[in-house]
GROMACS .gro file of C-alpha atoms in nm:
model
  110
    1LEU     CA    1   0.000   0.000   0.000
    2ASN     CA    2   0.156   0.329  -0.109
    3GLY     CA    3   0.463   0.133  -0.217
    4GLN     CA    4   0.503  -0.040   0.118
    5PRO     CA    5   0.442  -0.408   0.197
    6VAL     CA    6   0.141  -0.473   0.418
    7THR     CA    7   0.073  -0.789   0.617
    8ILE     CA    8  -0.293  -0.848   0.688
    9ARG     CA    9  -0.397  -1.137   0.909
   10THR     CA   10  -0.718  -0.995   1.054
   11TYR     CA   11  -0.978  -0.735   0.966
   12SER     CA   12  -0.828  -0.515   1.240
   13ASP     CA   13  -0.491  -0.532   1.062
   14ALA     CA   14  -0.661  -0.420   0.742
   15VAL     CA   15  -0.834  -0.127   0.915
   16ARG     CA   16  -0.507  -0.014   1.075
   17ALA     CA   17  -0.342  -0.030   0.731
   18GLY     CA   18  -0.621   0.183   0.582
   19LEU     CA   19  -0.815  -0.091   0.400
   20VAL     CA   20  -1.186  -0.148   0.456
   21TYR     CA   21  -1.434  -0.388   0.295
   22LEU     CA   22  -1.812  -0.393   0.275
   23SER     CA   23  -1.988  -0.716   0.183
   24GLU     CA   24  -2.289  -0.700  -0.046
   25ASP     CA   25  -2.484  -0.881   0.227
   26ARG     CA   26  -2.510  -0.588   0.468
   27LYS     CA   27  -2.764  -0.764   0.689
   28ALA     CA   28  -2.546  -1.070   0.753
   29SER     CA   29  -2.201  -0.912   0.772
   30GLY     CA   30  -2.221  -0.539   0.710
   31LEU     CA   31  -2.430  -0.410   1.000
   32PHE     CA   32  -2.529  -0.484   1.357
   33LEU     CA   33  -2.904  -0.462   1.299
   34ASP     CA   34  -2.998  -0.473   1.668
   35LEU     CA   35  -2.771  -0.178   1.756
   36SER     CA   36  -2.815   0.196   1.708
   37VAL     CA   37  -2.686   0.399   1.416
   38ALA     CA   38  -2.425   0.556   1.647
   39SER     CA   39  -2.304   0.216   1.773
   40ASN     CA   40  -2.277   0.081   1.418
   41ILE     CA   41  -2.072   0.377   1.300
   42SER     CA   42  -1.833   0.364   1.595
   43ALA     CA   43  -1.784  -0.014   1.582
   44LEU     CA   44  -1.474  -0.018   1.359
   45ASP     CA   45  -1.247   0.189   1.578
   46LEU     CA   46  -1.357   0.218   1.938
   47ARG     CA   47  -1.004   0.309   2.048
   48LYS     CA   48  -1.035   0.664   1.921
   49LEU     CA   49  -1.366   0.705   2.107
   50THR     CA   50  -1.254   0.582   2.448
   51THR     CA   51  -1.143   0.780   2.750
   52PRO     CA   52  -0.803   0.726   2.916
   53LEU     CA   53  -0.986   0.490   3.156
   54GLY     CA   54  -1.103   0.276   2.863
   55LEU     CA   55  -1.467   0.388   2.877
   56LEU     CA   56  -1.662   0.483   2.566
   57ASP     CA   57  -1.688   0.860   2.528
   58ARG     CA   58  -2.057   0.886   2.434
   59ARG     CA   59  -2.024   1.253   2.336
   60ALA     CA   60  -1.742   1.176   2.093
   61GLU     CA   61  -1.942   0.882   1.956
   62ALA     CA   62  -2.250   1.102   1.909
   63LYS     CA   63  -2.049   1.376   1.738
   64GLN     CA   64  -1.885   1.130   1.500
   65ALA     CA   65  -2.217   0.964   1.416
   66THR     CA   66  -2.400   1.295   1.371
   67ASP     CA   67  -2.130   1.431   1.139
   68LEU     CA   68  -2.126   1.117   0.925
   69VAL     CA   69  -2.504   1.069   0.894
   70GLU     CA   70  -2.546   1.435   0.798
   71ARG     CA   71  -2.265   1.411   0.543
   72HIS     CA   72  -2.416   1.098   0.387
   73GLY     CA   73  -2.782   1.199   0.408
   74VAL     CA   74  -2.905   0.916   0.630
   75ARG     CA   75  -3.276   0.965   0.697
   76MET     CA   76  -3.374   0.849   1.045
   77GLY     CA   77  -3.526   0.962   1.372
   78GLY     CA   78  -3.188   1.014   1.539
   79ILE     CA   79  -2.852   0.848   1.593
   80GLU     CA   80  -2.999   0.620   1.862
   81THR     CA   81  -3.241   0.471   1.607
   82GLN     CA   82  -3.202   0.094   1.574
   83VAL     CA   83  -3.053   0.014   1.232
   84SER     CA   84  -3.307  -0.264   1.165
   85THR     CA   85  -3.582   0.003   1.147
   86LEU     CA   86  -3.414   0.192   0.861
   87SER     CA   87  -3.490   0.144   0.493
   88GLY     CA   88  -3.245  -0.064   0.291
   89GLY     CA   89  -3.091   0.245   0.133
   90ASN     CA   90  -3.037   0.412   0.468
   91GLN     CA   91  -2.888   0.091   0.607
   92GLN     CA   92  -2.638   0.101   0.319
   93LYS     CA   93  -2.553   0.462   0.400
   94VAL     CA   94  -2.487   0.368   0.764
   95ALA     CA   95  -2.264   0.078   0.656
   96ILE     CA   96  -2.064   0.309   0.428
   97ALA     CA   97  -2.045   0.580   0.697
   98ARG     CA   98  -1.898   0.320   0.934
   99LEU     CA   99  -1.624   0.237   0.683
  100LEU     CA  100  -1.547   0.604   0.624
  101SER     CA  101  -1.532   0.674   1.000
  102VAL     CA  102  -1.178   0.534   1.010
  103GLY     CA  103  -1.047   0.748   0.722
  104PRO     CA  104  -0.948   0.458   0.497
  105LYS     CA  105  -0.704   0.480   0.208
  106VAL     CA  106  -0.882   0.202   0.016
  107VAL     CA  107  -1.251   0.108   0.024
  108ILE     CA  108  -1.360  -0.222  -0.131
  109LEU     CA  109  -1.733  -0.254  -0.199
  110ASP     CA  110  -1.869  -0.595  -0.299
   0.00000   0.00000   0.00000
């Protein structure tokens, strides 16, 4: 990547290297349908949203989610809306927003 060798053994390795992937089957492997929009978006990189004590910074999570759903035009009641209640198109937008939340260099969409 960028002329440098990259070793990827896990999805976390790929994310750290700047590579993200979204399966065409968003319901089975692209989203956590029983969680909120905010939780789905923050799921890829919780480290940047945690306090020094290792607790989730809910304000930082809410800000990140709000910024991304506004940028991508997700239509919903709010960032605490359960993803399973969204239309298919809005579920796709949430899945893409989650990928973009980590600032990837490469995005692979199946």
